[in-house]
Short mmCIF file of C-alpha atoms in Angstrom, two decimals:
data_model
loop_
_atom_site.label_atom_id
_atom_site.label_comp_id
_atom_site.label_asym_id
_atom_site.label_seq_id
_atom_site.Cartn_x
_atom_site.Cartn_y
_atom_site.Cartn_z
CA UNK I 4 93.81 66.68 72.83
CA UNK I 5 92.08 63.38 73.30
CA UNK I 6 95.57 61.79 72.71
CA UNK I 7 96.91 63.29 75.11
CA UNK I 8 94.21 62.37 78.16
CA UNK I 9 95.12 58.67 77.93
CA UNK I 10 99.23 59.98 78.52
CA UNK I 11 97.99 61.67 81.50
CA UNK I 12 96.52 58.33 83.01
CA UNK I 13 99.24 56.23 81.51
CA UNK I 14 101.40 58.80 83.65
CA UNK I 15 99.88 58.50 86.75
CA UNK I 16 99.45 54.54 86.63
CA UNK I 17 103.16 54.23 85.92
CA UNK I 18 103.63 54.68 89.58
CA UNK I 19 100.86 53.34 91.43
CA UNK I 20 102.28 53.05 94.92
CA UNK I 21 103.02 57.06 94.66
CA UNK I 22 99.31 57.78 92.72
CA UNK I 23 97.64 55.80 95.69
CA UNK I 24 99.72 57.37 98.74
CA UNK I 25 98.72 60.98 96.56
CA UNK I 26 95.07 60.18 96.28
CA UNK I 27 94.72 58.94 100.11
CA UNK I 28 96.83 62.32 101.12
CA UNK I 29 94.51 63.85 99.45
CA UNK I 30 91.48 61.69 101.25
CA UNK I 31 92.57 62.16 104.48
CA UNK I 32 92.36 65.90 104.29
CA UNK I 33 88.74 65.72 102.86
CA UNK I 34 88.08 63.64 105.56
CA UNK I 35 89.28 66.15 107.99
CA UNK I 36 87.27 68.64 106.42
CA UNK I 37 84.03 67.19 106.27
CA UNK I 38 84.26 65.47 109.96
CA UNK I 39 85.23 69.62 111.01
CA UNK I 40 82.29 71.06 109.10
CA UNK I 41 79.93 68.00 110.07
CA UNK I 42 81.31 68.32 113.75
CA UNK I 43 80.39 72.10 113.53
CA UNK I 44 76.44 71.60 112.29
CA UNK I 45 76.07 69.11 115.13
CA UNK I 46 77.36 71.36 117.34
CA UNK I 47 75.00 74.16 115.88
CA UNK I 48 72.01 71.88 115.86
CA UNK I 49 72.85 70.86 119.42
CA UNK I 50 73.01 74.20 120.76
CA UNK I 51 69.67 75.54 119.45
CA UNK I 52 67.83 72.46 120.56
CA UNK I 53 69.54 72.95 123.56
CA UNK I 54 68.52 76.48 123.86
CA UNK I 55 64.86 75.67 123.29
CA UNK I 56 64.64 72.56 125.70
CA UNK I 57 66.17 74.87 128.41
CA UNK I 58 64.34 78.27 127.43
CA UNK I 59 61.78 77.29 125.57
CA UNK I 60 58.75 80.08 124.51
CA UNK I 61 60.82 82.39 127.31
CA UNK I 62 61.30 85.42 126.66
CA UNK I 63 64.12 86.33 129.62
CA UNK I 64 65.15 84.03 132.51
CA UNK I 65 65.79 85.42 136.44
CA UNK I 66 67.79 82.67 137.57
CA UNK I 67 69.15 82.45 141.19
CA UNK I 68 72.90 83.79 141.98
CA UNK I 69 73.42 81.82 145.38
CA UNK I 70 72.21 78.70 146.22
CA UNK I 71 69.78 80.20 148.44
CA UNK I 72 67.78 80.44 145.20
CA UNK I 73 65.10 82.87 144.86
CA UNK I 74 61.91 83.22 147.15
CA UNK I 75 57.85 82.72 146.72
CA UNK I 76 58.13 86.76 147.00
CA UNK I 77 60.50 87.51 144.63
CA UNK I 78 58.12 85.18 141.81
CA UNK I 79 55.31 87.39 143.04
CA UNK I 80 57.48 90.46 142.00
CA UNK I 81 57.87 89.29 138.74
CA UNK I 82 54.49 88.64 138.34
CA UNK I 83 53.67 92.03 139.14
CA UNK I 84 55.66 93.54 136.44
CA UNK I 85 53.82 95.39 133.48
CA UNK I 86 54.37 93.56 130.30
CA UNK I 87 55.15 90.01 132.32
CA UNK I 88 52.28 87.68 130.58
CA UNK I 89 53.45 84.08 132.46
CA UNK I 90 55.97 83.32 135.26
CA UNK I 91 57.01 79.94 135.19
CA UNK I 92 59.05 79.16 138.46
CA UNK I 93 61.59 75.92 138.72
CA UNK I 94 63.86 74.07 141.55
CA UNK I 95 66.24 72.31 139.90
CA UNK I 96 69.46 70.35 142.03
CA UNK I 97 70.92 66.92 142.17
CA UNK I 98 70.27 63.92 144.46
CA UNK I 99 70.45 60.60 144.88
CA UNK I 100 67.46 57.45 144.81
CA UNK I 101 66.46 55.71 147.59
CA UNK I 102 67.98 52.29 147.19
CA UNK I 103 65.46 49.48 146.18
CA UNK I 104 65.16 45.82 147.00
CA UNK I 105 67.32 43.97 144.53
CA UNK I 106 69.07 47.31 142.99
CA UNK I 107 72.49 48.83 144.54
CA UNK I 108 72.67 52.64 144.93
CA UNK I 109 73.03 54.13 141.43
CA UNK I 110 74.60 57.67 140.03
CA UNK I 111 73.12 60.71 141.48
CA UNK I 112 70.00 62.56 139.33
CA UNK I 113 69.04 65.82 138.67
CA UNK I 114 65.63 66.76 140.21
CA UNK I 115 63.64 69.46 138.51
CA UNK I 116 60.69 70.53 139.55
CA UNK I 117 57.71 72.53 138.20
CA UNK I 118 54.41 73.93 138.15
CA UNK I 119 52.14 71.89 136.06
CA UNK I 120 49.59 74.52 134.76
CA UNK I 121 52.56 77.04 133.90
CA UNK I 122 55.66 74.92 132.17
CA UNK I 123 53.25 73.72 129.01
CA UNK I 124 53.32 77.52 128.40
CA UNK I 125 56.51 78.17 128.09
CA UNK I 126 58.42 74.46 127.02
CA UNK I 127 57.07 71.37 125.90
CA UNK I 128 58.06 67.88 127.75
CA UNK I 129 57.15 64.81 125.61
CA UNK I 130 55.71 62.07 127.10
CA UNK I 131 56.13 58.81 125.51
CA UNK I 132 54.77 56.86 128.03
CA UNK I 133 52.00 57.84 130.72
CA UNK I 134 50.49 61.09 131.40
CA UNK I 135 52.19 64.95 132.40
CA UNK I 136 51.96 65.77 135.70
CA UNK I 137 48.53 67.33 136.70
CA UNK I 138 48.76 68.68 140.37
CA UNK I 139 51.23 71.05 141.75
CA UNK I 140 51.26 68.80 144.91
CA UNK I 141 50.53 65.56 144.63
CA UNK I 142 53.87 63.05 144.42
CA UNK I 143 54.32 62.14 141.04
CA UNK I 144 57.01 62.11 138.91
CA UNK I 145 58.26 62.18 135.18
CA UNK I 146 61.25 60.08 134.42
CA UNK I 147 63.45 60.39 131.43
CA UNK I 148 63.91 57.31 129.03
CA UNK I 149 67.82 57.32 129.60
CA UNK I 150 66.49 57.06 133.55
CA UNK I 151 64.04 54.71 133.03
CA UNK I 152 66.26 52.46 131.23
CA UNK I 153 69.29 52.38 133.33
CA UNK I 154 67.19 52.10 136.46
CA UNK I 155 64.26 49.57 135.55
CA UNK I 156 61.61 52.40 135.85
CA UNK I 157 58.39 52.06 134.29
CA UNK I 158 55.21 54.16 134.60
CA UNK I 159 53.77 52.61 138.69
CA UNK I 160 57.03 52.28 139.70
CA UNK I 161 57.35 53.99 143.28
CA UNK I 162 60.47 56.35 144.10
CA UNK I 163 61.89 57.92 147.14
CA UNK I 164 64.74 60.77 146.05
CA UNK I 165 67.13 61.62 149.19
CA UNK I 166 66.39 65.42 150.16
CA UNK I 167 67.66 66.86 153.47
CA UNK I 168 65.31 65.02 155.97
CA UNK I 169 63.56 61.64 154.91
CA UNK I 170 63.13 60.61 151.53
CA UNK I 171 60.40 62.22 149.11
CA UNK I 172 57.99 59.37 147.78
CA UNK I 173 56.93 59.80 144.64
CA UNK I 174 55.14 57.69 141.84
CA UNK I 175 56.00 57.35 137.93
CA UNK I 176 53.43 58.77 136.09
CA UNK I 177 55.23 59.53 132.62
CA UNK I 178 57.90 58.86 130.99
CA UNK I 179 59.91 61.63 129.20
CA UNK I 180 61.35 61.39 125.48
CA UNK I 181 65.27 61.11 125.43
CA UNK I 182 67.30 62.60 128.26
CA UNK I 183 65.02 64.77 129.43
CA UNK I 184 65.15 69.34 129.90
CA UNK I 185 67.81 69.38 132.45
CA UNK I 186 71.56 69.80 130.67
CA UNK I 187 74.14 68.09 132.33
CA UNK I 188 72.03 65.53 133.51
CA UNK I 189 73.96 62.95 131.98
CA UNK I 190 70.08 61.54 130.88
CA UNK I 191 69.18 60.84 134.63
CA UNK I 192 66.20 63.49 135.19
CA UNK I 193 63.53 63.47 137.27
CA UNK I 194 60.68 66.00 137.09
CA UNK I 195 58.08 66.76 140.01
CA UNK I 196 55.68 69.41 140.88
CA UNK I 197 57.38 71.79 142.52
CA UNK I 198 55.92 71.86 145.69
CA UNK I 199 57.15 68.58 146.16
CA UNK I 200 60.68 69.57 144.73
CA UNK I 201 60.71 72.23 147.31
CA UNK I 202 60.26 69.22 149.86
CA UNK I 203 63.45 68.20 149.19
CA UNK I 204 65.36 70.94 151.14
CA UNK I 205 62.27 70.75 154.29
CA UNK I 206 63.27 67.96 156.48
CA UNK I 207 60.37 69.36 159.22
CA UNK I 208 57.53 69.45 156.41
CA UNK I 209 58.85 66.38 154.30
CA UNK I 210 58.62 64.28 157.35
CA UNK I 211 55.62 65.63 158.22
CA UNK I 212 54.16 64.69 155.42
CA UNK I 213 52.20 68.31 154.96
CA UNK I 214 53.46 70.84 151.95
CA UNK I 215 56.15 72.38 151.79
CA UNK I 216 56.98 76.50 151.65
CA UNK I 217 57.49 76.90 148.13
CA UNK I 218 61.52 78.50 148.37
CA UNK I 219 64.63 77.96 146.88
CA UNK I 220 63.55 78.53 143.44
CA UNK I 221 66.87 77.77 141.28
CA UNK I 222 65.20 80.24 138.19
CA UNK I 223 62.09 82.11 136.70
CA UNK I 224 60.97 81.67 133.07
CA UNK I 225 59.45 85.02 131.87
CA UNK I 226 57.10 84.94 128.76
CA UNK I 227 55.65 88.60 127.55
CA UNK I 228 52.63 89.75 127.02
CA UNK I 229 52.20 90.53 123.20
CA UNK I 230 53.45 93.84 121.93
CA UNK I 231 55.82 94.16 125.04
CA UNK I 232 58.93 95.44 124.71
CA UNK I 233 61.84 93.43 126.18
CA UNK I 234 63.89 96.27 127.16
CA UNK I 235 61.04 97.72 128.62
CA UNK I 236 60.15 94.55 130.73
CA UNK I 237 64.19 94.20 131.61
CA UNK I 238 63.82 97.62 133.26
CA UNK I 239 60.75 96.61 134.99
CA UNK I 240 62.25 93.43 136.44
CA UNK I 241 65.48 95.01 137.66
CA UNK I 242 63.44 98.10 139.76
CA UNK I 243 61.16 95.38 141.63
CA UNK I 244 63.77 92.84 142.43
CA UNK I 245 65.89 94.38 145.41
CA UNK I 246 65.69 92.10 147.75
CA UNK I 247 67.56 88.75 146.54
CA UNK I 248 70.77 88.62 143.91
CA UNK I 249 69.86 87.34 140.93
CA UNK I 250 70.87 87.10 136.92
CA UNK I 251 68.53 88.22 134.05
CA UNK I 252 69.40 87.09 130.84
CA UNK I 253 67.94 86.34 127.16
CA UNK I 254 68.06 83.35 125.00
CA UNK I 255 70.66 84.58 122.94
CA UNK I 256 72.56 84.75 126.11
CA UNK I 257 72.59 81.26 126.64
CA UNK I 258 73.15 80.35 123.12
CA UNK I 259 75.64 83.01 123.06
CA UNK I 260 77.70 81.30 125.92
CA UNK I 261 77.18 77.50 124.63
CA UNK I 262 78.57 78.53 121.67
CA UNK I 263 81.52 80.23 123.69
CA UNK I 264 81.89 77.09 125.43
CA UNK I 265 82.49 74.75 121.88
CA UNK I 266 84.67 77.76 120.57
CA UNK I 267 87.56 75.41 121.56
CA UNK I 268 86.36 72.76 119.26
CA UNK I 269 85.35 74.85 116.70
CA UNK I 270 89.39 75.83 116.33
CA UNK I 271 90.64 72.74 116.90
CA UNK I 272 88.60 70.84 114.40
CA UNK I 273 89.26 73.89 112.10
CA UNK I 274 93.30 74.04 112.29
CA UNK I 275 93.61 70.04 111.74
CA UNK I 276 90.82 70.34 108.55
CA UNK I 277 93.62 73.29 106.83
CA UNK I 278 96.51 71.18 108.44
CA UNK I 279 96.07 68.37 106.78
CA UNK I 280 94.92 69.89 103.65
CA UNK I 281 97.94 71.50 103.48
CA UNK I 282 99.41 68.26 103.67
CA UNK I 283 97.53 67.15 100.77
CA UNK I 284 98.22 69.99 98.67
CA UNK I 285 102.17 69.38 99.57
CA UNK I 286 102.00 65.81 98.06
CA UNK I 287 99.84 66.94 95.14
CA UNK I 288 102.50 69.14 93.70
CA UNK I 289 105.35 66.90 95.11
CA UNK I 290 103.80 64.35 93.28
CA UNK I 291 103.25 66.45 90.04
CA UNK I 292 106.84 68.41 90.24
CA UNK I 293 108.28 64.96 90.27
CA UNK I 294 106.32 63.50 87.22
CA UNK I 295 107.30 66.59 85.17
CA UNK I 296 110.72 66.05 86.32
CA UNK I 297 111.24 62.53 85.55
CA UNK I 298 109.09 63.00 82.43
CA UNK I 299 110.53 66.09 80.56
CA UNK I 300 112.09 64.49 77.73
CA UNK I 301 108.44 63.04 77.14
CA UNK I 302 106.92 66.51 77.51
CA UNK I 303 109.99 67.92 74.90
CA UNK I 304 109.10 65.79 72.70
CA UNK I 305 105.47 66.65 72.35
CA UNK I 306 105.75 70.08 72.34
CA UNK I 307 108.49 69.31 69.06
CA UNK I 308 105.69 66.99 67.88
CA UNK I 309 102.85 70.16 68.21
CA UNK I 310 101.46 70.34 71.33
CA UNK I 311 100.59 74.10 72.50
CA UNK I 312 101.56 74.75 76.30
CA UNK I 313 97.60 74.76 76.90
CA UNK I 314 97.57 71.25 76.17
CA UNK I 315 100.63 70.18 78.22
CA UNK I 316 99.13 72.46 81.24
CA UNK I 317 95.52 70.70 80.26
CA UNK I 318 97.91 67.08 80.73
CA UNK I 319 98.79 68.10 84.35
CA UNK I 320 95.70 69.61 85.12
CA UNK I 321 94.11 66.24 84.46
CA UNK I 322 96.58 64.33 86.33
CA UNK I 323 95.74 66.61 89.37
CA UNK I 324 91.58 66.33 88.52
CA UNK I 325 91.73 62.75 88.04
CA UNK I 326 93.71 62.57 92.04
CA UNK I 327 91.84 65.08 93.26
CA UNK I 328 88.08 63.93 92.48
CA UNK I 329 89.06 60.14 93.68
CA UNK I 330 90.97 61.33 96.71
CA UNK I 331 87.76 63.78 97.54
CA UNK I 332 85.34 61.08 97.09
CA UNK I 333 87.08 58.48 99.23
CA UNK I 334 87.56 61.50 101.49
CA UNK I 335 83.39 61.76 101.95
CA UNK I 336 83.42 58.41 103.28
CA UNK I 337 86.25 58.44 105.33
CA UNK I 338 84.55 61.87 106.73
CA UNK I 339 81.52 60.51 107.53
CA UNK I 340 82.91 57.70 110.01
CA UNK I 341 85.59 60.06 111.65
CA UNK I 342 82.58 62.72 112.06
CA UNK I 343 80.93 60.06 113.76
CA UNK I 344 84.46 58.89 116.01
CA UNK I 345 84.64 62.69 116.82
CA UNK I 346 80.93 63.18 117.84
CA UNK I 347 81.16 59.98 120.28
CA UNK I 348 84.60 60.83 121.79
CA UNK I 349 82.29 64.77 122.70
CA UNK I 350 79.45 62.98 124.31
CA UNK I 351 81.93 60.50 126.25
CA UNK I 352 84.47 63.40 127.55
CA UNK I 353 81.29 65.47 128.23
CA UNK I 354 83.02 68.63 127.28
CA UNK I 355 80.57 69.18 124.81
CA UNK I 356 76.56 68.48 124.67
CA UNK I 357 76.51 67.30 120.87
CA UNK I 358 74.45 64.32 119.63
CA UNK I 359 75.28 63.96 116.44
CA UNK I 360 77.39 65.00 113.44
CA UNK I 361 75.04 66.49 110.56
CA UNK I 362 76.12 65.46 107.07
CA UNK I 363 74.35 67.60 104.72
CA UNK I 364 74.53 67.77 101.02
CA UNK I 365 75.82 71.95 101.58
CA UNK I 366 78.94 70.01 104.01
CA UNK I 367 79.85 67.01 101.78
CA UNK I 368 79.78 69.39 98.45
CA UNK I 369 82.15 71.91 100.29
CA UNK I 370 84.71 69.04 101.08
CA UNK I 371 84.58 67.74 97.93
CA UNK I 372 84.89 71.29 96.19
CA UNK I 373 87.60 71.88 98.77
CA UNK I 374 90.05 69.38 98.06
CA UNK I 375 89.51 69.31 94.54
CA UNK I 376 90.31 73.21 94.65
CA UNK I 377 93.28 72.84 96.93
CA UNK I 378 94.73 69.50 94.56
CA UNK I 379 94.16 72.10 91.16
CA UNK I 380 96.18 75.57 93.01
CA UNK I 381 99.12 73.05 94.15
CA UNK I 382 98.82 71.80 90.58
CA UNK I 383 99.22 74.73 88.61
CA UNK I 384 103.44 75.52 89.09
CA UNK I 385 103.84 72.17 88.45
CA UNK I 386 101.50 72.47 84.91
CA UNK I 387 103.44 75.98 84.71
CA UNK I 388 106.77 74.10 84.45
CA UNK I 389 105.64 71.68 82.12
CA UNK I 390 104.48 73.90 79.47
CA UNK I 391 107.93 75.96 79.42
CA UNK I 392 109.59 73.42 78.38
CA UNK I 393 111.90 74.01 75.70
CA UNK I 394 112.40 71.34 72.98
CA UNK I 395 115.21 72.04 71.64
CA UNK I 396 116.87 72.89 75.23
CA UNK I 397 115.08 69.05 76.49
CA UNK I 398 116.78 67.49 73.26
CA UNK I 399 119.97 69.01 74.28
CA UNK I 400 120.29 69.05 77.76
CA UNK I 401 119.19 67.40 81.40
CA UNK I 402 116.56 68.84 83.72
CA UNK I 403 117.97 71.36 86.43
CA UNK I 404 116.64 69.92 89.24
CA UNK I 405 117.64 72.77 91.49
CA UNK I 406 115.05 74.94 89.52
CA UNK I 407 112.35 72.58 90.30
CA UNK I 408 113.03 72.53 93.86
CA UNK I 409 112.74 76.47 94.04
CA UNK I 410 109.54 76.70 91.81
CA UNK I 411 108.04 74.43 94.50
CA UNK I 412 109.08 76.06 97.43
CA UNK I 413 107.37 79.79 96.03
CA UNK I 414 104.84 77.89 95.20
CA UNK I 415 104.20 76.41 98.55
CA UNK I 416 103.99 80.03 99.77
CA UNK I 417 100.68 80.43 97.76
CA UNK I 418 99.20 76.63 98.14
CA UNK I 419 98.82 77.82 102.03
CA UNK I 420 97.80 81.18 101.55
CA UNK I 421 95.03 79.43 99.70
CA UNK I 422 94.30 76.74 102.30
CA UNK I 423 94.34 79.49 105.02
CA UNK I 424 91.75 81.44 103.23
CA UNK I 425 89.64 78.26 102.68
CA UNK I 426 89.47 77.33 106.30
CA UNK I 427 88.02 81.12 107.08
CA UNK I 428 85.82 81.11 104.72
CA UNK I 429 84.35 76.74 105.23
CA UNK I 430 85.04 77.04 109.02
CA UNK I 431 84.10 80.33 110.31
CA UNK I 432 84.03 79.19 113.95
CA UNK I 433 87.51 78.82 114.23
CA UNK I 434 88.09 82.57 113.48
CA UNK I 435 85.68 84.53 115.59
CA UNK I 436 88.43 86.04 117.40
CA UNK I 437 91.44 88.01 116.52
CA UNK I 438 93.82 85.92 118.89
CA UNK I 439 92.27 82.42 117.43
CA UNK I 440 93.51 84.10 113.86
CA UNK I 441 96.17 84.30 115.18
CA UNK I 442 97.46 80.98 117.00
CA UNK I 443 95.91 79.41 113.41
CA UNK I 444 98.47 81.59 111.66
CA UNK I 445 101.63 80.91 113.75
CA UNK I 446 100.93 77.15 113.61
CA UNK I 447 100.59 77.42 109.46
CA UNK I 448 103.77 79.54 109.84
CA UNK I 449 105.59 76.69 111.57
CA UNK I 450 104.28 73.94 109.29
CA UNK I 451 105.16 75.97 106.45
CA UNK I 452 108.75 76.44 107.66
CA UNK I 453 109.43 72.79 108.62
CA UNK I 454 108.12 71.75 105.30
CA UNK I 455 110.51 73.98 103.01
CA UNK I 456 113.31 72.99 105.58
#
């Protein structure tokens, strides 16, 4: 047998231009793979940080339904409920900066204010620079790094934020880590007490200077008491609050509908990961039908000379091992960048809050372990073939090339039945519903019949 490794290699080296366009095939559907699955962890890791910047220690969330938002009242309600332990109120909306000497008017902000003794309970804002806010009143301000960047801000820097009578002045007290709690804020956040937030939408009491009815609250954070029972508390909520429309959800409702909201991606990034692998599988045994073709006088001859048909299938098998594990590896690398293309082309088109691909050993072992699968299954009609040879019908006659062509194409009807079941099982996002199963199996369906035609 160890004779016969070297004929393997000395068979795939005899045509190089074919071995190379086979092994990058076979690299760009790895590649595909591992950017999906990498996309897919960011996109995981995204949402729950997501989830607990925006919910935090929360247990439920009233959030307003018009933009009325919800009243000073309606917070006292939900204080009132049995099994409510903290109530953390916020105003969140978007304006604009006051325009300052030497600086043009910029892109608009989103302004979210809070109460300073309650929103430590229930999220955590890191300060990098500066101090939190300390008074429910007093006009100061938290600025996010993104912000503070872009703009020039710094901690003493003095703001005035556009509101509906004359602009709110505020100082820079902290600066916030990253981009901030507010999604969608495109990194420009400002955070304020929210007495002063509620300023924004008093022209009478911003001008005069005094404070401002707190109002317009945009949504309540709800944290409960220990050993309460959420459904209990739910029930509780919904009897007191009659007076304003609202929505009462849970974290996993938010997570629930981010992850709705990527499902898109998910399917997309799933259906060109078994596209291309099908692809790759296609050349594979193109590749390998043809060497067994051109070579099966060769292979005659060393089955007359005594090789078993486990050693010729062991001969192809390597051939497809040897393409495989070099098309997988370069397929890790390539994977890696486009992960990181695809990630950047999300955060640019905005359609999706992801900051990064994740690249962990779990995703770049099932890439490799998935092409080198699919390059072995489109291997094995190919190995079949060669180890029927006859060598006394070789000696005596030509190849039928007609045979070879219809051993590939019932073969190609199981290389994609594998590949389909591989991207269910790797990429389980892109079949969470019956009608996304389905639009992946027409498209195989079509691929499949444009290939054998």
């Amino acid at each position: 047998m160890r004779g016969l490794v070297p004929y393997a290699w000395r068979s795939l080296v005899a045509r190089p231009a074919r071995t190379l366009l086979t092994a990058f095939g076979i690299a760009i559907g790895v590649a595909v793979l591992v950017a999906a699955l990498a996309v897919n962890a960011g996109l995981e890791a995204s949402i729950d940080r997501t989830v607990a910047s925006l919910v935090g220690r929360a247990d439920l969330r009233v959030a307003a339904f018009t933009e009325a938002g919800l009243s000073a009242e309606t917070l006292a309600a939900v204080d009132g409920v049995p099994g409510v332990a903290l109530s953390a109120p916020a105003i969140e909306r978007r304006s604009f900066l006051a325009p300052r000497t030497g600086r043009p008017g910029a892109d608009p902000v989103t302004v979210l204010g809070i109460d300073p003794d309650r929103e430590p309970r229930v999220r955590d804002l890191v300060v990098v620079r500066g101090v939190a806010l300390a008074d429910a009143a007093k006009p100061a301000a938290l600025v996010s790094e993104r912000l503070a960047a872009a703009d020039g801000l710094d901690v003493g820097s003095e703001l005035g934020i556009l509101g509906a009578g004359a602009p709110v002045r505020v100082t820079v007290v902290g600066i916030l880590a990253g981009d901030g709690p507010a999604l969608g804020s495109s990194g420009r956040t400002v955070v304020l007490p929210i007495a002063v937030a509620a300023a924004l939408a008093t022209p009478d009491e911003a001008a005069g200077g005094g404070p401002a009815p707190l109002g317009g609250i945009t949504r309540i954070d709800v944290v409960l008491a220990a050993g309460a029972d959420v459904t209990t508390v739910t029930a509780g909520i919904e009897a007191a609050l009659t007076a304003e429309p609202y929505v009462l959800t849970a974290p996993r409702d938010v997570a629930a509908t981010l992850r709705a909201s990527s499902a898109d991606v998910r399917a997309m990034m799933a259906l060109l990961a078994a596209i291309t692998l099908f692809a790759a599988a296609f050349l594979i045994l193109n590749t390998l039908a043809m060497t067994v073709v051109e070579r099966i006088r060769e292979l005659g001859l060393l089955r007359a000379a005594g090789a078993g048909r486990g050693q010729v299938v062991r001969v192809v098998v390597t051939q497809a091992v040897v393409l495989g594990t070099a098309g997988s590896v370069v397929g890790l690398a390539l994977g890696g960048l486009l992960a990181g293309f695809v990630a950047a082309w999300l955060r640019a088109s905005g359609s999706v809050a992801i900051e990064a691909p994740v690249l962990t050993p779990e995703v770049l072992v099932a890439g490799f372990l998935g092409g080198l699968v699919v390059t072995i299954v489109a291997a094995l009609e190919p190995a079949r073939r060669a180890a029927g040879v006859s060598p006394v019908a070789v000696l005596r006659t030509r190849a039928d090339p007609t045979a070879a062509v219809r051993a590939r194409t019932r073969w190609l009807v199981a290389v994609i039945a594998v590949v389909g079941v591989l991207a269910v099982v790797l990429l389980p996002g892109a079949s969470a519903t019956p009608s996304a199963i389905a639009r992946t199996a027409a498209v195989y369906v079509v691929l499949l019949a444009a290939v054998l035609l």
